[in-house]
mmCIF file of C-alpha atoms in Angstrom:
data_model
loop_
_atom_site.group_PDB
_atom_site.id
_atom_site.type_symbol
_atom_site.label_atom_id
_atom_site.label_comp_id
_atom_site.label_asym_id
_atom_site.label_seq_id
_atom_site.Cartn_x
_atom_site.Cartn_y
_atom_site.Cartn_z
ATOM 1 C CA MET A 1 166.288 230.809 147.183
ATOM 2 C CA ASN A 2 163.935 231.021 150.169
ATOM 3 C CA ASN A 3 160.551 229.343 150.446
ATOM 4 C CA ARG A 4 158.562 232.563 150.129
ATOM 5 C CA THR A 5 160.255 233.277 146.805
ATOM 6 C CA ILE A 6 159.566 229.738 145.569
ATOM 7 C CA LEU A 7 155.905 230.082 146.528
ATOM 8 C CA GLY A 8 155.533 233.463 144.849
ATOM 9 C CA LEU A 9 157.374 232.503 141.666
ATOM 10 C CA SER A 10 155.371 229.291 141.388
ATOM 11 C CA PHE A 11 152.025 231.076 141.587
ATOM 12 C CA PHE A 12 153.202 233.809 139.213
ATOM 13 C CA GLY A 13 154.486 231.181 136.765
ATOM 14 C CA SER A 14 151.168 229.339 136.861
ATOM 15 C CA PHE A 15 149.218 232.573 136.338
ATOM 16 C CA LEU A 16 151.494 233.560 133.444
ATOM 17 C CA PHE A 17 150.994 230.131 131.885
ATOM 18 C CA LEU A 18 147.236 230.573 132.215
ATOM 19 C CA LEU A 19 147.389 233.880 130.323
ATOM 20 C CA ILE A 20 149.609 232.463 127.579
ATOM 21 C CA GLU A 21 147.455 229.379 127.030
ATOM 22 C CA ARG A 22 144.247 231.359 126.848
ATOM 23 C CA LEU A 23 145.829 233.873 124.456
ATOM 24 C CA VAL A 24 146.843 231.092 122.049
ATOM 25 C CA GLY A 25 143.410 229.501 122.223
ATOM 26 C CA ILE A 26 143.971 226.638 124.688
ATOM 27 C CA GLY A 27 140.773 226.816 126.689
ATOM 28 C CA VAL A 28 139.178 225.020 129.614
ATOM 29 C CA ASN A 29 137.806 222.278 127.350
ATOM 30 C CA PHE A 30 141.212 221.362 125.904
ATOM 31 C CA HIS A 31 141.151 218.208 128.042
ATOM 32 C CA PRO A 32 137.924 216.151 127.676
ATOM 33 C CA ASP A 33 138.090 215.211 131.366
ATOM 34 C CA ALA A 34 137.383 218.825 132.325
ATOM 35 C CA ASN A 35 133.947 218.765 130.726
ATOM 36 C CA THR A 36 133.239 215.402 132.388
ATOM 37 C CA TYR A 37 133.961 216.836 135.832
ATOM 38 C CA LEU A 38 131.867 219.942 135.189
ATOM 39 C CA THR A 39 128.816 218.117 133.815
ATOM 40 C CA THR A 40 128.656 215.036 136.049
ATOM 41 C CA SER A 41 129.983 216.237 139.421
ATOM 42 C CA GLY A 42 126.461 216.641 140.833
ATOM 43 C CA MET A 43 125.469 213.099 139.874
ATOM 44 C CA VAL A 44 128.677 211.655 141.334
ATOM 45 C CA ALA A 45 128.283 213.690 144.535
ATOM 46 C CA GLY A 46 124.781 212.252 144.929
ATOM 47 C CA GLU A 47 126.141 208.745 144.504
ATOM 48 C CA ILE A 48 128.797 209.450 147.159
ATOM 49 C CA ALA A 49 126.086 210.670 149.550
ATOM 50 C CA ARG A 50 124.205 207.379 149.085
ATOM 51 C CA HIS A 51 127.308 205.164 149.107
ATOM 52 C CA PRO A 52 130.224 206.881 150.945
ATOM 53 C CA SER A 53 132.769 204.308 149.753
ATOM 54 C CA TYR A 54 132.178 205.613 146.216
ATOM 55 C CA VAL A 55 134.314 208.617 147.153
ATOM 56 C CA LEU A 56 137.406 206.505 146.444
ATOM 57 C CA ASN A 57 138.813 207.575 143.079
ATOM 58 C CA HIS A 58 136.064 210.204 142.705
ATOM 59 C CA GLY A 59 137.419 212.947 144.951
ATOM 60 C CA TYR A 60 137.838 215.506 142.198
ATOM 61 C CA TYR A 61 134.168 215.154 141.209
ATOM 62 C CA LEU A 62 133.273 215.938 144.815
ATOM 63 C CA TRP A 63 135.678 218.880 144.882
ATOM 64 C CA THR A 64 134.128 220.206 141.658
ATOM 65 C CA TYR A 65 130.665 219.899 143.213
ATOM 66 C CA ILE A 66 131.769 221.642 146.441
ATOM 67 C CA LEU A 67 133.068 224.590 144.412
ATOM 68 C CA GLY A 68 129.810 224.734 142.486
ATOM 69 C CA GLY A 69 131.498 223.873 139.191
ATOM 70 C CA SER A 70 133.216 227.273 139.198
ATOM 71 C CA GLU A 71 135.950 227.196 136.557
ATOM 72 C CA VAL A 72 137.738 230.100 138.242
ATOM 73 C CA LEU A 73 137.833 228.472 141.687
ATOM 74 C CA LEU A 74 138.806 225.059 140.329
ATOM 75 C CA ILE A 75 141.736 226.462 138.354
ATOM 76 C CA LEU A 76 142.730 228.745 141.238
ATOM 77 C CA SER A 77 142.836 225.761 143.604
ATOM 78 C CA ASN A 78 145.124 223.942 141.175
ATOM 79 C CA MET A 79 147.404 226.970 140.916
ATOM 80 C CA VAL A 80 147.654 227.161 144.714
ATOM 81 C CA LEU A 81 148.428 223.435 145.021
ATOM 82 C CA PHE A 82 151.040 223.661 142.251
ATOM 83 C CA SER A 83 152.744 226.408 144.246
ATOM 84 C CA LEU A 84 152.505 224.499 147.525
ATOM 85 C CA THR A 85 153.907 221.364 145.871
ATOM 86 C CA ASN A 86 156.949 223.294 144.686
ATOM 87 C CA LEU A 87 157.334 224.729 148.174
ATOM 88 C CA VAL A 88 157.268 221.273 149.801
ATOM 89 C CA VAL A 89 159.594 219.698 147.212
ATOM 90 C CA HIS A 90 162.061 222.590 147.431
ATOM 91 C CA GLU A 91 162.114 222.594 151.231
ATOM 92 C CA ALA A 92 162.664 218.815 151.284
ATOM 93 C CA TYR A 93 165.441 219.096 148.690
ATOM 94 C CA VAL A 94 167.279 221.751 150.700
ATOM 95 C CA THR A 95 166.865 219.745 153.912
ATOM 96 C CA TYR A 96 167.999 216.467 152.331
ATOM 97 C CA THR A 97 171.090 217.940 150.658
ATOM 98 C CA ARG A 98 172.210 220.383 153.363
ATOM 99 C CA ASN A 99 174.265 217.836 155.292
ATOM 100 C CA MET A 100 175.313 215.662 152.360
ATOM 101 C CA PRO A 101 179.125 215.656 151.999
ATOM 102 C CA ASN A 102 180.600 216.850 148.724
ATOM 103 C CA SER A 103 181.818 213.298 148.151
ATOM 104 C CA LYS A 104 178.176 212.240 147.675
ATOM 105 C CA ILE A 105 176.829 215.247 145.753
ATOM 106 C CA ARG A 106 178.947 217.174 143.290
ATOM 107 C CA ASN A 107 178.391 220.446 141.431
ATOM 108 C CA ARG A 108 176.144 221.513 144.295
ATOM 109 C CA ALA A 109 175.288 224.973 142.937
ATOM 110 C CA LEU A 110 174.745 223.794 139.350
ATOM 111 C CA SER A 111 172.626 220.824 140.362
ATOM 112 C CA TYR A 112 170.491 223.092 142.581
ATOM 113 C CA GLY A 113 169.918 225.434 139.640
ATOM 114 C CA ILE A 114 168.886 222.531 137.413
ATOM 115 C CA PHE A 115 166.570 221.285 140.152
ATOM 116 C CA LEU A 116 164.828 224.681 140.175
ATOM 117 C CA ILE A 117 164.278 224.373 136.425
ATOM 118 C CA PHE A 118 162.868 220.891 136.992
ATOM 119 C CA ILE A 119 160.242 221.886 139.571
ATOM 120 C CA PHE A 120 158.962 224.575 137.184
ATOM 121 C CA SER A 121 158.054 221.838 134.716
ATOM 122 C CA LEU A 122 156.146 223.146 131.698
ATOM 123 C CA TYR A 123 153.881 220.123 131.811
ATOM 124 C CA ARG A 124 152.971 220.604 135.463
ATOM 125 C CA LEU A 125 152.385 224.296 134.774
ATOM 126 C CA HIS A 126 150.023 223.293 131.958
ATOM 127 C CA LEU A 127 148.078 220.898 134.180
ATOM 128 C CA SER A 128 147.825 223.535 136.924
ATOM 129 C CA VAL A 129 145.680 225.804 134.749
ATOM 130 C CA HIS A 130 143.140 223.158 133.729
ATOM 131 C CA ILE A 131 140.259 221.439 135.494
ATOM 132 C CA LEU A 132 142.098 218.186 136.139
ATOM 133 C CA LYS A 133 142.962 216.204 139.249
ATOM 134 C CA ASP A 134 146.643 215.640 138.450
ATOM 135 C CA THR A 135 147.874 218.619 140.489
ATOM 136 C CA PHE A 136 146.033 217.307 143.554
ATOM 137 C CA ILE A 137 147.544 213.851 143.077
ATOM 138 C CA VAL A 138 151.086 215.204 142.744
ATOM 139 C CA PHE A 139 150.561 217.331 145.873
ATOM 140 C CA PHE A 140 149.336 214.423 148.007
ATOM 141 C CA SER A 141 152.089 212.141 146.651
ATOM 142 C CA THR A 142 154.718 214.725 147.625
ATOM 143 C CA LEU A 143 153.328 215.035 151.150
ATOM 144 C CA LEU A 144 153.187 211.244 151.416
ATOM 145 C CA LEU A 145 156.931 211.095 150.735
ATOM 146 C CA THR A 146 157.975 213.971 152.992
ATOM 147 C CA SER A 147 155.770 213.248 156.032
ATOM 148 C CA THR A 148 156.085 210.984 159.042
ATOM 149 C CA ARG A 149 154.366 207.593 158.886
ATOM 150 C CA LEU A 150 151.304 208.786 160.813
ATOM 151 C CA LYS A 151 150.825 211.872 158.665
ATOM 152 C CA GLY A 152 151.730 209.817 155.600
ATOM 153 C CA ALA A 153 148.772 207.510 156.278
ATOM 154 C CA PHE A 154 146.479 210.547 156.216
ATOM 155 C CA TRP A 155 147.909 211.804 152.913
ATOM 156 C CA LEU A 156 147.682 208.303 151.450
ATOM 157 C CA ALA A 157 143.973 208.190 152.301
ATOM 158 C CA LEU A 158 143.433 211.539 150.552
ATOM 159 C CA LEU A 159 145.490 210.359 147.594
ATOM 160 C CA MET A 160 143.289 207.271 147.209
ATOM 161 C CA ILE A 161 140.182 209.467 147.253
ATOM 162 C CA PHE A 162 141.510 211.203 144.151
ATOM 163 C CA ARG A 163 143.233 208.171 142.573
ATOM 164 C CA ILE A 164 142.691 204.778 144.171
ATOM 165 C CA PHE A 165 145.721 203.426 142.331
ATOM 166 C CA GLY A 166 147.741 205.863 144.451
ATOM 167 C CA VAL A 167 148.041 203.152 147.096
ATOM 168 C CA THR A 168 150.707 201.533 144.914
ATOM 169 C CA TYR A 169 152.905 204.643 145.291
ATOM 170 C CA ILE A 170 154.044 203.315 148.665
ATOM 171 C CA VAL A 171 156.225 200.925 146.629
ATOM 172 C CA LEU A 172 158.458 203.952 145.999
ATOM 173 C CA PHE A 173 159.554 203.977 149.631
ATOM 174 C CA VAL A 174 160.689 200.342 149.661
ATOM 175 C CA LYS A 175 164.423 199.823 149.207
ATOM 176 C CA GLY A 176 167.226 197.454 150.138
ATOM 177 C CA ARG A 177 166.321 194.017 151.445
ATOM 178 C CA PRO A 178 162.568 194.720 151.765
ATOM 179 C CA LEU A 179 162.533 195.618 148.063
ATOM 180 C CA ALA A 180 164.359 192.400 147.164
ATOM 181 C CA LEU A 181 161.880 190.428 149.273
ATOM 182 C CA LEU A 182 158.952 192.164 147.565
ATOM 183 C CA VAL A 183 160.368 191.246 144.150
ATOM 184 C CA VAL A 184 160.797 187.592 145.154
ATOM 185 C CA ILE A 185 157.248 187.419 146.529
ATOM 186 C CA SER A 186 155.900 189.030 143.340
ATOM 187 C CA ILE A 187 157.721 186.528 141.125
ATOM 188 C CA ILE A 188 156.512 183.546 143.162
ATOM 189 C CA GLY A 189 152.969 184.920 143.200
ATOM 190 C CA SER A 190 152.970 185.447 139.434
ATOM 191 C CA PHE A 191 153.790 181.768 138.936
ATOM 192 C CA LEU A 192 151.282 180.498 141.501
ATOM 193 C CA TYR A 193 148.433 182.628 140.141
ATOM 194 C CA GLN A 194 149.532 182.860 136.524
ATOM 195 C CA ASP A 195 146.121 182.253 134.938
ATOM 196 C CA ALA A 196 144.336 184.810 137.110
ATOM 197 C CA LEU A 197 147.122 187.370 136.612
ATOM 198 C CA ASN A 198 147.101 186.884 132.839
ATOM 199 C CA SER A 199 143.337 187.371 132.765
ATOM 200 C CA ILE A 200 143.597 190.648 134.710
ATOM 201 C CA LEU A 201 146.436 191.954 132.540
ATOM 202 C CA LEU A 202 144.606 191.086 129.332
ATOM 203 C CA ASP A 203 141.503 192.925 130.554
ATOM 204 C CA PHE A 204 143.562 196.057 131.166
ATOM 205 C CA ASN A 205 145.402 195.529 127.879
ATOM 206 C CA GLU A 206 142.173 195.814 125.903
ATOM 207 C CA ALA A 207 141.379 199.300 127.202
ATOM 208 C CA GLU A 208 141.520 202.160 124.694
ATOM 209 C CA MET A 209 143.570 204.985 126.198
ATOM 210 C CA ASP A 210 145.025 206.896 123.235
ATOM 211 C CA PHE A 211 142.648 209.839 123.087
ATOM 212 C CA ARG A 212 144.553 212.259 120.853
ATOM 213 C CA GLU A 213 145.675 211.792 117.286
ATOM 214 C CA GLY A 214 149.373 212.206 116.576
ATOM 215 C CA THR A 215 150.453 211.187 120.086
ATOM 216 C CA SER A 216 150.650 207.440 119.594
ATOM 217 C CA ILE A 217 153.550 205.454 121.043
ATOM 218 C CA PRO A 218 153.507 201.721 120.130
ATOM 219 C CA SER A 219 151.520 199.906 122.826
ATOM 220 C CA PHE A 220 151.861 196.332 121.488
ATOM 221 C CA GLN A 221 148.261 195.641 122.533
ATOM 222 C CA ASN A 222 147.743 193.176 119.674
ATOM 223 C CA SER A 223 150.516 190.957 121.071
ATOM 224 C CA GLY A 224 148.615 189.959 124.227
ATOM 225 C CA ILE A 225 150.671 189.113 127.304
ATOM 226 C CA PHE A 226 153.893 189.373 125.310
ATOM 227 C CA GLY A 227 152.915 192.945 124.402
ATOM 228 C CA VAL A 228 152.271 193.738 128.077
ATOM 229 C CA ILE A 229 155.763 192.505 128.945
ATOM 230 C CA ILE A 230 157.298 194.617 126.164
ATOM 231 C CA ARG A 231 155.526 197.720 127.537
ATOM 232 C CA MET A 232 156.760 196.951 131.047
ATOM 233 C CA VAL A 233 160.335 196.854 129.780
ATOM 234 C CA VAL A 234 160.307 199.665 127.200
ATOM 235 C CA TRP A 235 157.939 202.330 128.494
ATOM 236 C CA PRO A 236 159.691 203.069 131.830
ATOM 237 C CA PHE A 237 162.917 203.678 129.887
ATOM 238 C CA LEU A 238 161.115 205.947 127.416
ATOM 239 C CA MET A 239 159.416 207.883 130.223
ATOM 240 C CA LEU A 240 162.561 208.432 132.278
ATOM 241 C CA SER A 241 164.721 209.341 129.294
ATOM 242 C CA GLY A 242 162.206 211.428 127.343
ATOM 243 C CA LEU A 243 163.178 209.615 124.155
ATOM 244 C CA PHE A 244 159.517 208.937 123.362
ATOM 245 C CA VAL A 245 159.396 212.400 121.780
ATOM 246 C CA PHE A 246 161.597 211.118 118.938
ATOM 247 C CA ILE A 247 159.196 208.238 118.294
ATOM 248 C CA SER A 248 156.128 210.461 118.314
ATOM 249 C CA PRO A 249 157.329 214.075 117.824
ATOM 250 C CA SER A 250 154.006 215.627 118.805
ATOM 251 C CA PRO A 251 154.042 219.201 120.177
ATOM 252 C CA LEU A 252 151.967 217.875 123.097
ATOM 253 C CA TYR A 253 154.793 215.533 124.099
ATOM 254 C CA VAL A 254 157.585 218.115 123.971
ATOM 255 C CA PRO A 255 156.971 219.673 127.454
ATOM 256 C CA ILE A 256 156.780 216.208 129.012
ATOM 257 C CA ALA A 257 160.001 215.097 127.327
ATOM 258 C CA LEU A 258 161.746 218.310 128.424
ATOM 259 C CA SER A 259 160.946 217.468 132.054
ATOM 260 C CA SER A 260 162.570 214.050 131.624
ATOM 261 C CA PHE A 261 165.614 215.622 129.948
ATOM 262 C CA VAL A 262 166.029 218.115 132.803
ATOM 263 C CA LEU A 263 165.588 215.325 135.370
ATOM 264 C CA GLN A 264 168.420 213.334 133.784
ATOM 265 C CA TRP A 265 170.569 216.466 133.464
ATOM 266 C CA TRP A 266 170.102 217.130 137.178
ATOM 267 C CA SER A 267 171.017 213.555 138.164
ATOM 268 C CA PHE A 268 174.149 213.456 136.027
ATOM 269 C CA SER A 269 175.194 216.847 137.368
ATOM 270 C CA ALA A 270 174.640 215.888 141.012
ATOM 271 C CA PHE A 271 175.658 212.222 141.012
ATOM 272 C CA GLY A 272 177.134 211.372 137.613
ATOM 273 C CA LYS A 273 174.434 208.729 137.108
ATOM 274 C CA PRO A 274 171.042 208.539 135.371
ATOM 275 C CA ALA A 275 167.931 209.400 137.364
ATOM 276 C CA TYR A 276 166.175 206.292 138.629
ATOM 277 C CA THR A 277 165.560 204.111 141.638
ATOM 278 C CA LEU A 278 164.729 200.424 141.405
ATOM 279 C CA SER A 279 161.414 200.960 143.167
ATOM 280 C CA ALA A 280 160.494 203.749 140.723
ATOM 281 C CA ILE A 281 161.305 201.556 137.714
ATOM 282 C CA GLY A 282 159.220 198.755 139.221
ATOM 283 C CA LEU A 283 156.224 201.026 139.713
ATOM 284 C CA LEU A 284 156.600 202.514 136.219
ATOM 285 C CA ALA A 285 156.605 198.959 134.854
ATOM 286 C CA ILE A 286 153.411 198.106 136.751
ATOM 287 C CA LEU A 287 151.777 201.232 135.354
ATOM 288 C CA ALA A 288 152.856 200.269 131.836
ATOM 289 C CA ALA A 289 151.112 196.908 132.266
ATOM 290 C CA LEU A 290 147.852 198.465 133.463
ATOM 291 C CA VAL A 291 147.685 201.620 131.319
ATOM 292 C CA PRO A 292 148.101 200.689 127.622
ATOM 293 C CA GLY A 293 147.890 204.254 126.241
ATOM 294 C CA PHE A 294 151.049 206.343 126.504
ATOM 295 C CA THR A 295 149.197 209.658 126.803
ATOM 296 C CA SER A 296 147.397 208.368 129.909
ATOM 297 C CA TYR A 297 150.514 206.536 131.092
ATOM 298 C CA GLN A 298 152.614 209.671 131.363
ATOM 299 C CA ARG A 299 149.937 211.341 133.525
ATOM 300 C CA TYR A 300 150.036 208.388 135.930
ATOM 301 C CA CYS A 301 153.839 208.668 135.939
ATOM 302 C CA LEU A 302 153.895 212.386 136.748
ATOM 303 C CA PRO A 303 153.804 212.064 140.573
ATOM 304 C CA ILE A 304 156.651 209.530 140.424
ATOM 305 C CA LEU A 305 158.868 211.757 138.299
ATOM 306 C CA THR A 306 158.079 214.836 140.405
ATOM 307 C CA ILE A 307 159.350 213.267 143.633
ATOM 308 C CA LEU A 308 162.073 211.168 141.999
ATOM 309 C CA PRO A 309 164.891 213.636 142.857
ATOM 310 C CA LEU A 310 163.988 213.314 146.540
ATOM 311 C CA LEU A 311 163.895 209.511 146.271
ATOM 312 C CA ILE A 312 167.294 209.484 144.561
ATOM 313 C CA ILE A 313 168.820 211.745 147.217
ATOM 314 C CA SER A 314 167.394 209.497 149.935
ATOM 315 C CA VAL A 315 169.050 206.464 148.321
ATOM 316 C CA ARG A 316 172.372 208.277 147.819
ATOM 317 C CA LYS A 317 172.432 209.475 151.440
ATOM 318 C CA GLY A 318 172.041 205.914 152.640
ATOM 319 C CA SER A 319 174.636 204.412 150.274
#
């Protein structure tokens, strides 16, 4: 499938999803964040004008202000970026796999077909038709992975404007001995600064991030540091496998779980192994420590899962 077709199908799919959601009554205000952006973007833009550094993590407020709070333009921009993200991911996938020998990637045609299903994720389609920053973050994260170091620095800066935590996504590109060294340094640092680290983790652990009823995955918040450790071990596995949907069978979780199922199906088809990289698991564990609500957690995980096939292929090519 050529890039023009991917671009066209992606935009058509997003537009079709928009029509379906509006027909069944899922409106612009389905996500509380949308109303926050629309009602406070002017105030935040004023704060950015007075203190430019405030733009970090507040980029989508500024974007909302620039577009005059237009719901049509904001959703249209998300639909365009969803399409461009699929274009970039698809082009990178084709480039990465073109010269891979059959001994390293099997069922080439089948795995490519599954990959196409994966990039048309129902959850990403849903986010693309709402006034949310997630589509921007996934787009910048994808460009960060597929660009040269110089261009990557530019995309990282833009990513941090929309989500300052995005700086940690560079962990995804660490592998081999540098990754082992990073793990050793992290372990030593956690012992040397244990009290300070525990205090930070407990502060994050007390945050309330389950905003919808019926979508609760055990967060172990009442168990303190031990609960944080449990999340760091359990939640990455649940997110990658999609098995969380059997713990909390909410209709809202089904599209997210389906993406994880398709991701694992693709990896087993292409490589006969589950979909993961050590750096991705490490970053998912860090997120689990800092984001104690699973509904919010899976949105932070979305950029990681979107580019995970490319990360896996990169590791397999080098093995």
